[in-house]
mmCIF file of C-alpha atoms in Angstrom:
data_model
loop_
_atom_site.group_PDB
_atom_site.id
_atom_site.type_symbol
_atom_site.label_atom_id
_atom_site.label_comp_id
_atom_site.label_asym_id
_atom_site.label_seq_id
_atom_site.Cartn_x
_atom_site.Cartn_y
_atom_site.Cartn_z
ATOM 1 C CA MET O 99 0.561 29.435 12.503
ATOM 2 C CA PHE O 100 -3.229 29.261 12.097
ATOM 3 C CA LYS O 101 -4.823 31.321 9.342
ATOM 4 C CA LYS O 102 -8.347 32.668 9.313
ATOM 5 C CA ASN O 103 -9.894 30.270 6.871
ATOM 6 C CA VAL O 104 -12.139 27.231 6.658
ATOM 7 C CA LEU O 105 -10.674 24.743 9.122
ATOM 8 C CA ASN O 106 -11.349 21.040 9.218
ATOM 9 C CA ILE O 107 -14.745 21.204 10.928
ATOM 10 C CA SER O 108 -14.237 17.970 12.859
ATOM 11 C CA PHE O 109 -10.973 19.074 14.431
ATOM 12 C CA LEU O 110 -12.217 22.618 14.977
ATOM 13 C CA LEU O 111 -15.357 21.562 16.803
ATOM 14 C CA VAL O 112 -13.423 19.117 18.959
ATOM 15 C CA LEU O 113 -10.744 21.664 19.752
ATOM 16 C CA LEU O 114 -13.413 24.110 20.771
ATOM 17 C CA SER O 115 -15.691 21.605 22.451
ATOM 18 C CA VAL O 116 -13.119 21.292 25.204
ATOM 19 C CA PHE O 117 -14.684 24.443 26.584
ATOM 20 C CA LEU O 118 -18.027 22.702 27.085
ATOM 21 C CA PHE O 119 -19.366 21.401 30.344
ATOM 22 C CA VAL O 120 -23.099 21.478 29.985
ATOM 23 C CA PRO O 121 -26.073 19.443 31.262
ATOM 24 C CA ALA O 122 -29.068 18.743 29.052
ATOM 25 C CA GLU O 123 -31.237 21.421 30.665
ATOM 26 C CA LYS O 124 -29.113 24.098 28.978
ATOM 27 C CA VAL O 125 -30.912 23.336 25.681
ATOM 28 C CA LYS O 126 -33.226 26.103 24.516
ATOM 29 C CA ALA O 127 -35.825 25.360 21.836
ATOM 30 C CA GLN O 128 -37.538 28.547 20.704
ATOM 31 C CA ASN O 129 -40.512 27.007 18.910
ATOM 32 C CA GLN O 130 -40.180 23.276 19.500
ATOM 33 C CA ILE O 131 -39.455 22.472 15.859
ATOM 34 C CA VAL O 132 -35.905 21.238 16.378
ATOM 35 C CA ALA O 133 -34.193 19.987 19.542
ATOM 36 C CA LEU O 134 -30.450 20.234 20.072
ATOM 37 C CA GLU O 135 -28.506 18.495 22.827
ATOM 38 C CA ILE O 136 -24.800 18.016 23.489
ATOM 39 C CA ASP O 137 -23.047 15.764 26.016
ATOM 40 C CA ILE O 138 -19.427 16.071 27.123
ATOM 41 C CA ASN O 139 -17.178 13.137 27.963
ATOM 42 C CA ASP O 140 -15.810 12.969 31.527
ATOM 43 C CA ILE O 141 -12.320 13.174 30.006
ATOM 44 C CA LEU O 142 -13.069 16.838 29.400
ATOM 45 C CA SER O 143 -15.403 17.660 32.246
ATOM 46 C CA ASN O 144 -12.994 16.239 34.835
ATOM 47 C CA SER O 145 -9.871 17.861 33.422
ATOM 48 C CA GLN O 146 -8.155 20.296 35.770
ATOM 49 C CA PHE O 147 -6.514 22.081 32.873
ATOM 50 C CA ILE O 148 -6.967 21.949 29.112
ATOM 51 C CA GLY O 149 -4.085 20.600 27.103
ATOM 52 C CA LEU O 150 -4.973 20.010 23.477
ATOM 53 C CA THR O 151 -2.253 17.391 23.045
ATOM 54 C CA ASN O 152 -3.669 15.253 25.852
ATOM 55 C CA LEU O 153 -7.012 14.435 24.250
ATOM 56 C CA GLY O 154 -5.871 11.456 22.201
ATOM 57 C CA LEU O 155 -6.850 13.060 18.887
ATOM 58 C CA ASP O 156 -5.158 12.781 15.540
ATOM 59 C CA SER O 157 -4.720 15.706 13.156
ATOM 60 C CA GLU O 158 -8.264 15.255 11.865
ATOM 61 C CA GLY O 159 -9.764 15.478 15.340
ATOM 62 C CA ARG O 160 -10.483 11.762 15.529
ATOM 63 C CA GLY O 161 -9.956 9.582 18.562
ATOM 64 C CA PRO O 162 -11.984 9.237 21.772
ATOM 65 C CA VAL O 163 -15.580 10.458 21.632
ATOM 66 C CA LEU O 164 -15.187 13.718 23.531
ATOM 67 C CA VAL O 165 -18.354 15.514 22.483
ATOM 68 C CA SER O 166 -21.582 13.892 21.281
ATOM 69 C CA GLY O 167 -25.256 14.681 20.983
ATOM 70 C CA TYR O 168 -28.152 14.865 18.599
ATOM 71 C CA ILE O 169 -30.269 17.124 16.437
ATOM 72 C CA GLN O 170 -33.926 16.068 16.307
ATOM 73 C CA ASN O 171 -36.933 17.109 14.248
ATOM 74 C CA LEU O 172 -39.793 17.357 16.754
ATOM 75 C CA THR O 173 -42.501 17.640 14.104
ATOM 76 C CA ASN O 174 -44.284 15.217 11.785
ATOM 77 C CA GLU O 175 -43.206 17.193 8.747
ATOM 78 C CA VAL O 176 -39.954 17.552 6.844
ATOM 79 C CA VAL O 177 -37.952 20.539 8.087
ATOM 80 C CA THR O 178 -35.831 22.043 5.315
ATOM 81 C CA ASP O 179 -33.306 24.827 4.828
ATOM 82 C CA LEU O 180 -31.452 24.101 8.067
ATOM 83 C CA TYR O 181 -28.018 25.466 8.940
ATOM 84 C CA ILE O 182 -25.612 25.237 11.895
ATOM 85 C CA GLU O 183 -23.626 28.074 13.451
ATOM 86 C CA VAL O 184 -20.937 27.706 16.107
ATOM 87 C CA LYS O 185 -19.511 30.616 18.105
ATOM 88 C CA VAL O 186 -16.772 30.426 20.711
ATOM 89 C CA PHE O 187 -15.846 33.195 23.129
ATOM 90 C CA ALA O 188 -12.901 33.772 25.459
ATOM 91 C CA GLY O 189 -13.865 35.989 28.366
ATOM 92 C CA LYS O 190 -10.801 38.220 28.153
ATOM 93 C CA ILE O 191 -10.819 38.491 24.356
ATOM 94 C CA GLY O 192 -14.289 38.117 22.883
ATOM 95 C CA GLU O 193 -15.436 35.964 19.962
ATOM 96 C CA ILE O 194 -12.550 33.825 18.768
ATOM 97 C CA VAL O 195 -14.353 31.400 16.413
ATOM 98 C CA ASN O 196 -17.337 31.612 14.122
ATOM 99 C CA VAL O 197 -18.229 28.678 11.865
ATOM 100 C CA THR O 198 -21.466 28.576 9.849
ATOM 101 C CA SER O 199 -23.015 26.271 7.278
ATOM 102 C CA ARG O 200 -22.295 27.702 3.856
ATOM 103 C CA PRO O 201 -25.249 29.404 2.118
ATOM 104 C CA GLY O 202 -26.625 27.192 -0.625
ATOM 105 C CA PHE O 203 -25.776 24.004 1.275
ATOM 106 C CA PRO O 204 -28.657 23.535 3.738
ATOM 107 C CA PHE O 205 -29.718 20.215 5.197
ATOM 108 C CA SER O 206 -33.111 18.715 5.976
ATOM 109 C CA LEU O 207 -34.542 16.517 8.712
ATOM 110 C CA GLN O 208 -37.258 13.996 8.008
ATOM 111 C CA PRO O 209 -40.319 13.820 10.303
ATOM 112 C CA THR O 210 -39.156 12.990 13.886
ATOM 113 C CA GLN O 211 -35.694 12.204 12.535
ATOM 114 C CA SER O 212 -32.911 12.258 15.128
ATOM 115 C CA VAL O 213 -29.306 12.525 13.971
ATOM 116 C CA TYR O 214 -26.548 11.439 16.350
ATOM 117 C CA ILE O 215 -23.298 13.352 16.044
ATOM 118 C CA ASN O 216 -19.902 13.253 17.709
ATOM 119 C CA ASN O 217 -16.452 14.595 16.982
ATOM 120 C CA ASN O 218 -15.709 11.566 14.789
ATOM 121 C CA THR O 219 -18.839 11.838 12.602
ATOM 122 C CA LEU O 220 -18.357 15.420 11.425
ATOM 123 C CA SER O 221 -16.441 16.403 8.317
ATOM 124 C CA GLU O 222 -16.017 19.401 6.067
ATOM 125 C CA ASP O 223 -18.480 17.998 3.555
ATOM 126 C CA GLY O 224 -21.286 16.829 5.742
ATOM 127 C CA VAL O 225 -22.727 15.176 8.792
ATOM 128 C CA GLN O 226 -23.151 11.425 9.008
ATOM 129 C CA GLY O 227 -26.855 10.606 8.997
ATOM 130 C CA ILE O 228 -27.801 13.630 6.914
ATOM 131 C CA SER O 229 -28.039 12.911 3.206
ATOM 132 C CA ASP O 230 -27.582 16.548 2.177
ATOM 133 C CA LYS O 231 -24.084 17.794 1.478
ATOM 134 C CA VAL O 232 -23.146 20.336 4.135
ATOM 135 C CA LYS O 233 -20.231 22.719 3.751
ATOM 136 C CA PHE O 234 -18.915 25.187 6.292
ATOM 137 C CA ASP O 235 -17.472 28.680 6.151
ATOM 138 C CA GLY O 236 -15.553 30.591 8.768
ATOM 139 C CA GLY O 237 -13.018 29.662 11.385
ATOM 140 C CA LEU O 238 -10.919 31.841 13.620
ATOM 141 C CA THR O 239 -11.976 35.456 13.889
ATOM 142 C CA THR O 240 -9.345 38.181 13.790
ATOM 143 C CA GLU O 241 -9.271 38.110 17.591
ATOM 144 C CA GLY O 242 -9.092 34.321 17.531
ATOM 145 C CA ASP O 243 -6.185 34.333 15.118
ATOM 146 C CA GLU O 244 -4.279 36.704 17.404
ATOM 147 C CA PHE O 245 -5.229 34.565 20.402
ATOM 148 C CA ILE O 246 -3.806 31.383 18.846
ATOM 149 C CA GLU O 247 -0.643 33.194 17.804
ATOM 150 C CA SER O 248 -0.235 34.538 21.347
ATOM 151 C CA LEU O 249 0.028 30.962 22.613
ATOM 152 C CA ASP O 250 3.422 30.878 20.881
ATOM 153 C CA GLY O 251 3.214 27.175 20.108
ATOM 154 C CA SER O 252 1.775 26.151 23.479
ATOM 155 C CA THR O 253 -1.019 23.586 23.337
ATOM 156 C CA THR O 254 -2.354 24.461 26.785
ATOM 157 C CA LEU O 255 -5.058 27.099 26.920
ATOM 158 C CA PRO O 256 -4.576 30.036 29.312
ATOM 159 C CA ALA O 257 -6.825 30.451 32.335
ATOM 160 C CA ASP O 258 -10.047 32.217 31.352
ATOM 161 C CA ILE O 259 -13.806 31.739 31.142
ATOM 162 C CA TYR O 260 -14.587 30.170 27.776
ATOM 163 C CA SER O 261 -18.078 29.837 26.320
ATOM 164 C CA ILE O 262 -19.547 28.202 23.242
ATOM 165 C CA GLU O 263 -22.864 28.659 21.499
ATOM 166 C CA ILE O 264 -24.287 26.262 18.910
ATOM 167 C CA ILE O 265 -27.315 27.350 16.901
ATOM 168 C CA VAL O 266 -29.518 25.460 14.456
ATOM 169 C CA PHE O 267 -31.381 27.957 12.258
ATOM 170 C CA GLN O 268 -33.627 27.961 9.221
ATOM 171 C CA ASN O 269 -32.972 30.356 6.371
ATOM 172 C CA THR O 270 -35.655 30.816 3.720
ATOM 173 C CA ASN O 271 -36.394 33.488 1.134
ATOM 174 C CA GLU O 272 -39.745 33.988 2.782
ATOM 175 C CA ASN O 273 -38.775 34.523 6.412
ATOM 176 C CA GLY O 274 -35.027 35.007 6.290
ATOM 177 C CA ARG O 275 -33.065 33.590 9.198
ATOM 178 C CA VAL O 276 -35.038 32.035 12.069
ATOM 179 C CA ASP O 277 -33.152 30.422 14.960
ATOM 180 C CA LEU O 278 -34.848 27.134 15.874
ATOM 181 C CA ALA O 279 -32.676 25.815 18.720
ATOM 182 C CA SER O 280 -29.499 26.782 20.507
ATOM 183 C CA ILE O 281 -27.284 25.564 23.291
ATOM 184 C CA SER O 282 -24.641 27.511 25.194
ATOM 185 C CA ALA O 283 -22.346 26.845 28.099
ATOM 186 C CA GLU O 284 -19.183 28.047 29.755
ATOM 187 C CA ILE O 285 -16.289 26.613 31.668
ATOM 188 C CA GLY O 286 -13.796 28.414 33.845
ATOM 189 C CA GLY O 287 -16.111 29.717 36.554
ATOM 190 C CA ALA O 288 -16.814 27.035 39.163
ATOM 191 C CA VAL O 289 -14.541 24.538 37.428
ATOM 192 C CA PRO O 290 -10.831 25.369 37.669
ATOM 193 C CA VAL O 291 -9.358 25.716 34.191
ATOM 194 C CA SER O 292 -5.765 26.846 34.167
ATOM 195 C CA GLU O 293 -2.658 26.471 32.104
ATOM 196 C CA SER O 294 -0.717 25.207 35.086
ATOM 197 C CA VAL O 295 -1.055 24.143 38.668
ATOM 198 C CA ASP O 296 1.582 26.036 40.617
ATOM 199 C CA PHE O 297 2.681 25.676 44.221
ATOM 200 C CA PHE O 298 5.543 27.341 46.041
ATOM 201 C CA LEU O 299 7.391 26.115 49.110
ATOM 202 C CA ARG O 300 7.621 28.371 52.170
ATOM 203 C CA THR O 301 9.073 26.476 55.160
ATOM 204 C CA PRO O 302 11.238 24.804 56.346
ATOM 205 C CA GLY O 303 14.576 25.444 54.641
ATOM 206 C CA ASP O 304 15.269 26.921 51.235
ATOM 207 C CA VAL O 305 16.720 25.898 47.878
ATOM 208 C CA THR O 306 19.276 23.121 48.089
ATOM 209 C CA ASP O 307 22.407 25.305 48.158
ATOM 210 C CA ALA O 308 21.132 27.738 50.815
ATOM 211 C CA ASN O 309 22.438 25.645 53.759
ATOM 212 C CA VAL O 310 19.581 26.547 56.095
ATOM 213 C CA GLU O 311 19.615 25.012 59.581
ATOM 214 C CA ILE O 312 16.567 24.420 61.765
ATOM 215 C CA THR O 313 16.348 23.490 65.445
ATOM 216 C CA ASN O 314 12.869 21.946 65.662
ATOM 217 C CA PRO O 315 12.927 18.170 65.009
ATOM 218 C CA TYR O 316 9.189 18.370 64.199
ATOM 219 C CA PRO O 317 9.109 21.245 61.686
ATOM 220 C CA GLN O 318 6.001 22.748 60.133
ATOM 221 C CA PHE O 319 5.974 22.242 56.346
ATOM 222 C CA SER O 320 4.060 24.965 54.524
ATOM 223 C CA TRP O 321 3.530 26.091 50.939
ATOM 224 C CA GLU O 322 1.344 28.257 48.727
ATOM 225 C CA GLY O 323 -0.951 26.375 46.376
ATOM 226 C CA GLU O 324 -4.465 26.038 45.031
ATOM 227 C CA GLN O 325 -7.376 25.219 47.308
ATOM 228 C CA GLY O 326 -8.692 21.670 47.370
ATOM 229 C CA ILE O 327 -5.663 20.046 45.727
ATOM 230 C CA GLU O 328 -4.102 16.942 47.256
ATOM 231 C CA TYR O 329 -0.324 17.024 47.514
ATOM 232 C CA ARG O 330 2.208 14.301 48.135
ATOM 233 C CA LEU O 331 4.883 15.407 50.604
ATOM 234 C CA LEU O 332 8.233 13.613 50.492
ATOM 235 C CA VAL O 333 11.186 14.031 52.859
ATOM 236 C CA VAL O 334 14.439 12.159 52.186
ATOM 237 C CA LYS O 335 17.834 12.129 53.906
ATOM 238 C CA ASN O 336 20.968 13.319 52.155
ATOM 239 C CA SER O 337 23.086 10.641 50.513
ATOM 240 C CA ALA O 338 26.770 10.741 49.636
ATOM 241 C CA THR O 339 26.133 8.746 46.452
ATOM 242 C CA ASP O 340 22.749 9.923 45.122
ATOM 243 C CA SER O 341 21.458 13.333 44.074
ATOM 244 C CA PRO O 342 18.377 14.888 45.698
ATOM 245 C CA GLU O 343 16.523 14.452 42.396
ATOM 246 C CA SER O 344 17.202 10.715 42.197
ATOM 247 C CA LEU O 345 16.342 10.188 45.868
ATOM 248 C CA LEU O 346 12.986 11.919 45.503
ATOM 249 C CA GLU O 347 12.242 10.203 42.188
ATOM 250 C CA SER O 348 12.888 6.810 43.784
ATOM 251 C CA ALA O 349 10.650 7.720 46.714
ATOM 252 C CA ARG O 350 7.854 8.774 44.339
ATOM 253 C CA SER O 351 8.080 5.480 42.459
ATOM 254 C CA SER O 352 6.822 3.564 45.505
ATOM 255 C CA ALA O 353 3.450 3.938 47.198
ATOM 256 C CA PRO O 354 3.113 5.869 50.474
ATOM 257 C CA PRO O 355 2.855 3.726 53.638
ATOM 258 C CA LYS O 356 -0.859 4.507 54.021
ATOM 259 C CA GLU O 357 -1.441 3.076 50.539
ATOM 260 C CA GLY O 358 0.333 -0.213 51.125
ATOM 261 C CA GLY O 359 3.894 0.923 50.478
ATOM 262 C CA SER O 360 6.804 1.286 52.874
ATOM 263 C CA LEU O 361 9.438 3.941 53.457
ATOM 264 C CA LEU O 362 12.698 3.365 51.610
ATOM 265 C CA GLN O 363 16.007 3.257 53.486
ATOM 266 C CA PHE O 364 16.719 6.946 52.886
ATOM 267 C CA GLU O 365 13.086 8.082 53.119
ATOM 268 C CA ASN O 366 11.763 9.786 56.257
ATOM 269 C CA LEU O 367 8.249 10.851 55.270
ATOM 270 C CA ASP O 368 5.806 10.041 52.463
ATOM 271 C CA ILE O 369 2.257 11.272 52.959
ATOM 272 C CA ARG O 370 -0.633 12.822 51.025
ATOM 273 C CA VAL O 371 -1.906 16.140 52.348
ATOM 274 C CA THR O 372 -4.859 18.335 51.393
ATOM 275 C CA GLY O 373 -4.187 21.909 52.413
ATOM 276 C CA GLU O 374 -1.159 24.143 52.614
ATOM 277 C CA SER O 375 0.666 22.927 55.724
ATOM 278 C CA PHE O 376 1.685 19.793 57.595
ATOM 279 C CA GLN O 377 3.376 19.263 60.960
ATOM 280 C CA TYR O 378 6.099 16.623 60.945
ATOM 281 C CA PRO O 379 4.607 13.792 63.009
ATOM 282 C CA SER O 380 6.043 12.161 66.116
ATOM 283 C CA SER O 381 4.878 8.776 64.795
ATOM 284 C CA GLY O 382 4.324 7.320 61.338
ATOM 285 C CA ALA O 383 7.588 8.803 60.065
ATOM 286 C CA ILE O 384 11.308 8.273 60.600
ATOM 287 C CA PRO O 385 12.568 10.814 63.183
ATOM 288 C CA LEU O 386 14.855 13.533 61.879
ATOM 289 C CA GLU O 387 18.438 13.179 63.116
ATOM 290 C CA PRO O 388 20.498 16.099 64.446
ATOM 291 C CA GLY O 389 23.336 17.012 62.126
ATOM 292 C CA GLN O 390 21.672 15.465 59.051
ATOM 293 C CA THR O 391 20.589 17.297 55.893
ATOM 294 C CA TYR O 392 17.180 16.547 54.367
ATOM 295 C CA PHE O 393 15.464 17.314 51.069
ATOM 296 C CA TRP O 394 11.730 17.769 50.606
ATOM 297 C CA GLN O 395 9.398 18.238 47.658
ATOM 298 C CA LEU O 396 5.697 18.406 46.860
ATOM 299 C CA SER O 397 3.976 16.765 43.919
ATOM 300 C CA THR O 398 0.397 16.527 42.726
ATOM 301 C CA SER O 399 -1.396 14.575 39.993
ATOM 302 C CA ILE O 400 -3.907 16.352 37.781
ATOM 303 C CA GLN O 401 -6.317 15.121 35.131
ATOM 304 C CA SER O 402 -5.450 16.461 31.681
ATOM 305 C CA GLY O 403 -7.700 14.995 29.027
ATOM 306 C CA ILE O 404 -7.112 11.246 28.890
ATOM 307 C CA ASN O 405 -3.822 11.521 30.780
ATOM 308 C CA ILE O 406 -2.765 11.987 34.383
ATOM 309 C CA GLU O 407 0.054 14.502 34.637
ATOM 310 C CA GLU O 408 2.327 14.920 37.651
ATOM 311 C CA ARG O 409 3.475 18.367 38.703
ATOM 312 C CA THR O 410 6.344 18.843 41.158
ATOM 313 C CA SER O 411 7.621 21.764 43.187
ATOM 314 C CA GLU O 412 11.186 22.915 43.672
ATOM 315 C CA ILE O 413 13.420 20.809 45.883
ATOM 316 C CA TRP O 414 14.230 22.437 49.210
ATOM 317 C CA SER O 415 16.690 21.358 51.873
ATOM 318 C CA PHE O 416 17.347 21.939 55.547
ATOM 319 C CA LYS O 417 19.744 20.663 58.190
ATOM 320 C CA LEU O 418 18.636 19.754 61.692
ATOM 321 C CA SER O 419 21.106 21.451 64.024
ATOM 322 C CA GLU O 420 23.103 19.555 66.602
ATOM 323 C CA PRO O 421 21.743 20.165 70.113
ATOM 324 C CA GLU O 422 23.642 22.839 71.963
ATOM 325 C CA THR O 423 25.852 21.443 74.744
ATOM 326 C CA THR O 424 25.323 23.179 78.059
ATOM 327 C CA ASP O 425 28.187 23.386 80.529
ATOM 328 C CA ASP O 426 26.877 21.718 83.647
ATOM 329 C CA SER O 427 30.308 21.621 85.262
ATOM 330 C CA ILE O 428 30.310 21.959 89.003
ATOM 331 C CA VAL O 429 31.445 25.430 90.034
ATOM 332 C CA ILE O 430 34.592 25.132 92.150
ATOM 333 C CA THR O 431 34.256 27.447 95.120
ATOM 334 C CA GLU O 432 36.454 27.439 98.220
ATOM 335 C CA GLU O 433 33.928 25.178 99.908
ATOM 336 C CA THR O 434 33.655 22.698 97.024
ATOM 337 C CA LYS O 435 37.465 22.688 96.624
ATOM 338 C CA LYS O 436 37.953 21.789 100.291
ATOM 339 C CA ALA O 437 35.285 19.108 100.014
ATOM 340 C CA LEU O 438 36.885 17.565 96.933
ATOM 341 C CA ILE O 439 40.371 17.640 98.470
ATOM 342 C CA ASN O 440 38.978 15.865 101.498
ATOM 343 C CA LEU O 441 37.309 13.276 99.260
ATOM 344 C CA VAL O 442 40.068 12.522 96.705
ATOM 345 C CA GLY O 443 43.154 13.976 98.302
ATOM 346 C CA ASN O 444 45.089 17.141 97.519
ATOM 347 C CA GLY O 445 47.572 15.536 95.144
ATOM 348 C CA THR O 446 44.911 13.849 93.050
ATOM 349 C CA PHE O 447 42.838 17.017 92.954
ATOM 350 C CA GLU O 448 45.767 19.176 91.789
ATOM 351 C CA ASN O 449 46.723 16.640 89.110
ATOM 352 C CA LEU O 450 43.190 16.570 87.726
ATOM 353 C CA VAL O 451 42.917 20.350 87.638
ATOM 354 C CA SER O 452 46.330 20.813 85.996
ATOM 355 C CA SER O 453 45.380 18.243 83.332
ATOM 356 C CA GLY O 454 42.294 20.257 82.341
ATOM 357 C CA PHE O 455 39.654 18.040 83.898
ATOM 358 C CA THR O 456 36.409 19.461 85.216
ATOM 359 C CA ILE O 457 33.919 17.736 87.451
ATOM 360 C CA GLN O 458 30.565 17.203 85.763
ATOM 361 C CA SER O 459 28.794 15.068 88.323
ATOM 362 C CA PHE O 460 29.243 12.598 91.162
ATOM 363 C CA GLN O 461 27.161 9.817 92.617
ATOM 364 C CA ILE O 462 26.245 9.116 96.240
ATOM 365 C CA ASP O 463 24.217 6.056 97.177
ATOM 366 C CA GLY O 464 23.141 5.589 93.561
ATOM 367 C CA VAL O 465 21.976 9.196 93.146
ATOM 368 C CA THR O 466 23.807 11.371 90.579
ATOM 369 C CA TYR O 467 24.305 15.060 91.314
ATOM 370 C CA SER O 468 25.429 17.722 88.829
ATOM 371 C CA GLY O 469 25.455 21.468 88.321
ATOM 372 C CA ALA O 470 24.244 23.765 91.093
ATOM 373 C CA GLN O 471 22.755 20.858 93.006
ATOM 374 C CA ALA O 472 26.165 19.161 93.154
ATOM 375 C CA THR O 473 27.732 22.362 94.508
ATOM 376 C CA ILE O 474 25.178 22.443 97.329
ATOM 377 C CA ILE O 475 25.751 18.769 98.170
ATOM 378 C CA LEU O 476 29.553 19.234 98.254
ATOM 379 C CA ALA O 477 29.208 22.225 100.585
ATOM 380 C CA GLU O 478 27.006 20.119 102.850
ATOM 381 C CA LEU O 479 29.558 17.285 102.783
ATOM 382 C CA LEU O 480 32.327 19.717 103.773
ATOM 383 C CA ARG O 481 30.366 20.952 106.771
ATOM 384 C CA LYS O 482 29.721 17.379 107.901
ATOM 385 C CA ILE O 483 33.409 16.487 107.429
ATOM 386 C CA GLU O 484 34.535 19.536 109.430
ATOM 387 C CA ALA O 485 31.911 18.812 112.092
ATOM 388 C CA GLY O 486 33.145 15.252 112.374
ATOM 389 C CA ASP O 487 29.846 13.780 111.246
ATOM 390 C CA ILE O 488 31.679 12.122 108.362
ATOM 391 C CA VAL O 489 35.050 10.481 108.969
ATOM 392 C CA LEU O 490 37.161 9.760 105.901
ATOM 393 C CA GLY O 491 39.698 6.985 105.903
ATOM 394 C CA GLY O 492 43.146 7.121 104.256
ATOM 395 C CA GLY O 493 45.518 10.014 103.851
ATOM 396 C CA ASN O 494 45.605 13.086 101.643
#
């Protein structure tokens, strides 16, 4: 648990600098005595969510250069009695951090001196490049302490709009406190900052034990997710020896066909999709087979600090139904019965009927007839037989 006290300034500023995404024009210099500028590494600015354990830092806040910048004396005279104040705000909570140079420990800048700083050059007792000993007071505010405790051990910050303000001020007996330069910025507005990237499957199918059947061999896959995120959609066929999890994991370990990979033996579809739906294609995928069960899952890769993290959805399943068999048997009317008896003989006809056979189709001159059309043709044959237009050889 964090206590409200003087934290290691290097780690604190790095932890809080993850909220920054600010171009140089954000710098405000009230009287052009001191300039202040901060730059943020792409590791932070490109992150889709903020995970403090993914920044490559040790317990002292050292590691990759995540935040850097400079403080510069713009005059030709020594500027003395300088202090630094850092404030951090969470939109839903208020001020969560306040760190200020300790009274009695100011620093000075020589004429036109520029001091480069980054998260690895700060310490509790000073700033590299400044000869004066600088100490800091402050840390988490009461609200900040409650905020950290509310994370309950999580190292991922909740979705919110975070802002930071850094001020360089001069404090003299003569004039009191005078702010010389400040910089402020926020993240969480236009840039998506969230504790997780969630997506939920909608169709087809349901969770793996729901036994849902579908009839369309080209189903529409749909889900609920965040706008602008690219998803990888995988569809695999059920296996008697492998679990759905292992099948999908194996499929994910190889590249999609459009990226130089190939579909595995049990894999039907592997494609990247931007949006929230995808129609199963008639080409570029293995056709779904009637009677087979399939599993599908979405995944997406997101930038988290220096790492790429993969998020996956639930696994859903569906079974493609067998096509319904339609009874196209020829309807046996009195006319068709007479025609068939004339064609095959009464004994043969009775034997076939008593054995449970039905007539599905017949062929004349290479043309196959079935269903209602066959009934019409048989009736026509009977009329021609009775009219003597067709003479059958052999006996009945």
